[in-house]
Short mmCIF file of C-alpha atoms in Angstrom, two decimals:
data_model
loop_
_atom_site.label_atom_id
_atom_site.label_comp_id
_atom_site.label_asym_id
_atom_site.label_seq_id
_atom_site.Cartn_x
_atom_site.Cartn_y
_atom_site.Cartn_z
CA UNK A 21 3.19 7.66 26.67
CA UNK A 22 6.63 9.10 25.99
CA UNK A 23 8.25 6.19 27.81
CA UNK A 24 6.42 3.67 25.63
CA UNK A 25 7.47 5.54 22.51
CA UNK A 26 11.09 5.46 23.61
CA UNK A 27 10.88 1.72 24.27
CA UNK A 28 9.32 1.10 20.86
CA UNK A 29 11.95 3.34 19.23
CA UNK A 30 14.77 1.51 20.98
CA UNK A 31 13.30 -1.83 19.95
CA UNK A 32 13.06 -0.63 16.35
CA UNK A 33 16.67 0.55 16.36
CA UNK A 34 17.79 -2.76 17.85
CA UNK A 35 15.98 -4.67 15.11
CA UNK A 36 17.48 -2.43 12.41
CA UNK A 37 20.93 -2.98 13.93
CA UNK A 38 20.37 -6.74 13.97
CA UNK A 39 19.35 -6.60 10.31
CA UNK A 40 22.45 -4.63 9.37
CA UNK A 41 24.68 -7.10 11.22
CA UNK A 42 23.13 -10.08 9.42
CA UNK A 43 23.30 -8.20 6.12
CA UNK A 44 27.02 -7.61 6.49
CA UNK A 45 27.79 -11.07 7.88
CA UNK A 46 25.67 -13.19 5.53
CA UNK A 47 25.87 -11.39 2.17
CA UNK A 48 28.65 -10.76 -0.29
CA UNK A 49 29.44 -7.22 -1.43
CA UNK A 50 27.57 -7.68 -4.73
CA UNK A 51 24.47 -8.81 -2.85
CA UNK A 52 24.69 -5.85 -0.46
CA UNK A 53 24.93 -3.51 -3.46
CA UNK A 54 21.84 -5.21 -4.90
CA UNK A 55 19.93 -4.64 -1.65
CA UNK A 56 20.98 -0.97 -1.57
CA UNK A 57 19.92 -0.50 -5.21
CA UNK A 58 16.58 -2.20 -4.49
CA UNK A 59 15.97 0.05 -1.47
CA UNK A 60 16.89 3.15 -3.48
CA UNK A 61 14.53 2.08 -6.28
CA UNK A 62 11.75 1.60 -3.72
CA UNK A 63 12.25 5.15 -2.44
CA UNK A 64 12.28 6.56 -5.98
CA UNK A 65 9.17 4.57 -6.92
CA UNK A 66 7.39 5.80 -3.83
CA UNK A 67 8.40 9.45 -4.11
CA UNK A 68 8.37 9.87 -7.89
CA UNK A 69 5.41 7.67 -8.87
CA UNK A 70 3.09 6.69 -6.04
CA UNK A 71 3.01 9.95 -4.08
CA UNK A 72 2.18 12.17 -7.10
CA UNK A 73 -0.58 9.77 -8.19
CA UNK A 74 -2.06 9.57 -4.71
CA UNK A 75 -1.80 13.36 -4.26
CA UNK A 76 -3.53 14.06 -7.58
CA UNK A 77 -6.33 11.63 -6.79
CA UNK A 78 -6.63 13.07 -3.29
CA UNK A 79 -6.98 16.62 -4.65
CA UNK A 80 -9.64 15.50 -7.13
CA UNK A 81 -11.51 13.62 -4.43
CA UNK A 82 -11.44 16.59 -2.11
CA UNK A 83 -13.01 18.75 -4.83
CA UNK A 84 -15.70 16.17 -5.42
CA UNK A 85 -15.80 15.52 -1.69
CA UNK A 86 -17.59 18.80 -1.12
CA UNK A 87 -20.66 17.07 -2.50
CA UNK A 88 -19.89 13.70 -0.92
CA UNK A 89 -19.60 12.70 2.71
CA UNK A 90 -16.03 12.88 4.00
CA UNK A 91 -16.20 9.16 4.81
CA UNK A 92 -16.46 8.35 1.09
CA UNK A 93 -13.24 10.24 0.37
CA UNK A 94 -11.57 8.36 3.22
CA UNK A 95 -12.76 4.99 1.90
CA UNK A 96 -11.45 5.76 -1.60
CA UNK A 97 -8.11 6.94 -0.22
CA UNK A 98 -7.82 3.78 1.89
CA UNK A 99 -8.60 1.60 -1.12
CA UNK A 100 -5.93 3.35 -3.16
CA UNK A 101 -3.38 3.02 -0.38
CA UNK A 102 -4.07 -0.70 0.08
CA UNK A 103 -3.96 -1.31 -3.68
CA UNK A 104 -0.72 0.63 -4.09
CA UNK A 105 0.92 -1.24 -1.21
CA UNK A 106 -0.12 -4.65 -2.50
CA UNK A 107 0.97 -3.70 -6.03
CA UNK A 108 4.38 -2.73 -4.67
CA UNK A 109 4.60 -6.14 -3.02
CA UNK A 110 3.66 -8.04 -6.19
CA UNK A 111 5.79 -6.13 -8.73
CA UNK A 112 9.04 -7.91 -7.74
CA UNK A 113 7.38 -11.27 -8.38
CA UNK A 114 6.17 -10.06 -11.78
CA UNK A 115 9.68 -8.89 -12.67
CA UNK A 116 11.22 -12.17 -11.49
CA UNK A 117 8.68 -14.15 -13.50
CA UNK A 118 9.40 -12.08 -16.60
CA UNK A 119 13.12 -12.79 -16.24
CA UNK A 120 12.46 -16.47 -15.80
CA UNK A 121 13.36 -17.98 -12.43
CA UNK A 122 16.29 -20.38 -12.16
CA UNK A 123 13.96 -22.83 -10.47
CA UNK A 124 10.51 -23.00 -12.11
CA UNK A 125 8.85 -24.06 -8.86
CA UNK A 126 9.81 -20.84 -7.07
CA UNK A 127 7.28 -18.51 -8.74
CA UNK A 128 4.53 -20.84 -9.98
CA UNK A 129 1.58 -18.45 -9.62
CA UNK A 130 -0.04 -16.13 -12.13
CA UNK A 131 0.75 -12.94 -10.24
CA UNK A 132 -0.48 -10.55 -12.93
CA UNK A 133 -3.97 -12.04 -13.02
CA UNK A 134 -4.11 -12.23 -9.24
CA UNK A 135 -3.10 -8.57 -8.96
CA UNK A 136 -5.81 -7.58 -11.46
CA UNK A 137 -8.41 -9.57 -9.49
CA UNK A 138 -7.17 -7.96 -6.29
CA UNK A 139 -7.65 -4.47 -7.77
CA UNK A 140 -11.12 -5.48 -8.96
CA UNK A 141 -12.03 -6.65 -5.44
CA UNK A 142 -10.71 -3.39 -3.97
CA UNK A 143 -12.71 -1.32 -6.48
CA UNK A 144 -15.90 -3.29 -5.78
CA UNK A 145 -15.39 -2.97 -2.01
CA UNK A 146 -14.82 0.79 -2.30
CA UNK A 147 -17.86 1.28 -4.56
CA UNK A 148 -20.16 -0.79 -2.33
CA UNK A 149 -18.93 0.89 0.85
CA UNK A 150 -19.17 4.37 -0.67
CA UNK A 151 -22.67 3.66 -1.97
CA UNK A 152 -23.82 2.56 1.48
CA UNK A 153 -22.28 5.66 3.08
CA UNK A 154 -23.97 8.00 0.57
CA UNK A 155 -27.29 6.18 0.88
CA UNK A 156 -27.22 6.38 4.68
CA UNK A 157 -26.24 10.06 4.61
CA UNK A 158 -29.06 11.01 2.22
CA UNK A 159 -31.93 9.04 3.72
CA UNK A 160 -34.28 11.02 5.91
CA UNK A 161 -33.59 10.91 9.62
CA UNK A 162 -35.96 8.78 11.68
CA UNK A 163 -38.03 10.47 14.31
CA UNK A 164 -38.50 8.67 17.60
#
């Protein structure tokens, strides 16, 4: 297992190195600065916004989770993680749309509405799944 991990680690480092080489070769200094700022903003957004929200919700769920099956807490946490990840992917498109793209055919979609629908689908999936888990946990066990 350790050998496989080393191979995967070496492959990851090689891909990062390839990315850095293409970054330096293909981009101007101003563009590299923009990439660095974007990466720093992503770290700040993750550490200063998403992690505290997820931690607070996790603590609340664990308190309520004493009365709920552990699987329900896991389903809610997974739904929040998926929603947060997809939101982080869509926010740049929303910002670019708000600025107004140079080419109007680049960002033609209604990303805000689609993100809202996505969150609605996640909430419905979490509620339905949690309801089934609670129902199955509370029904009397069958005797053979």
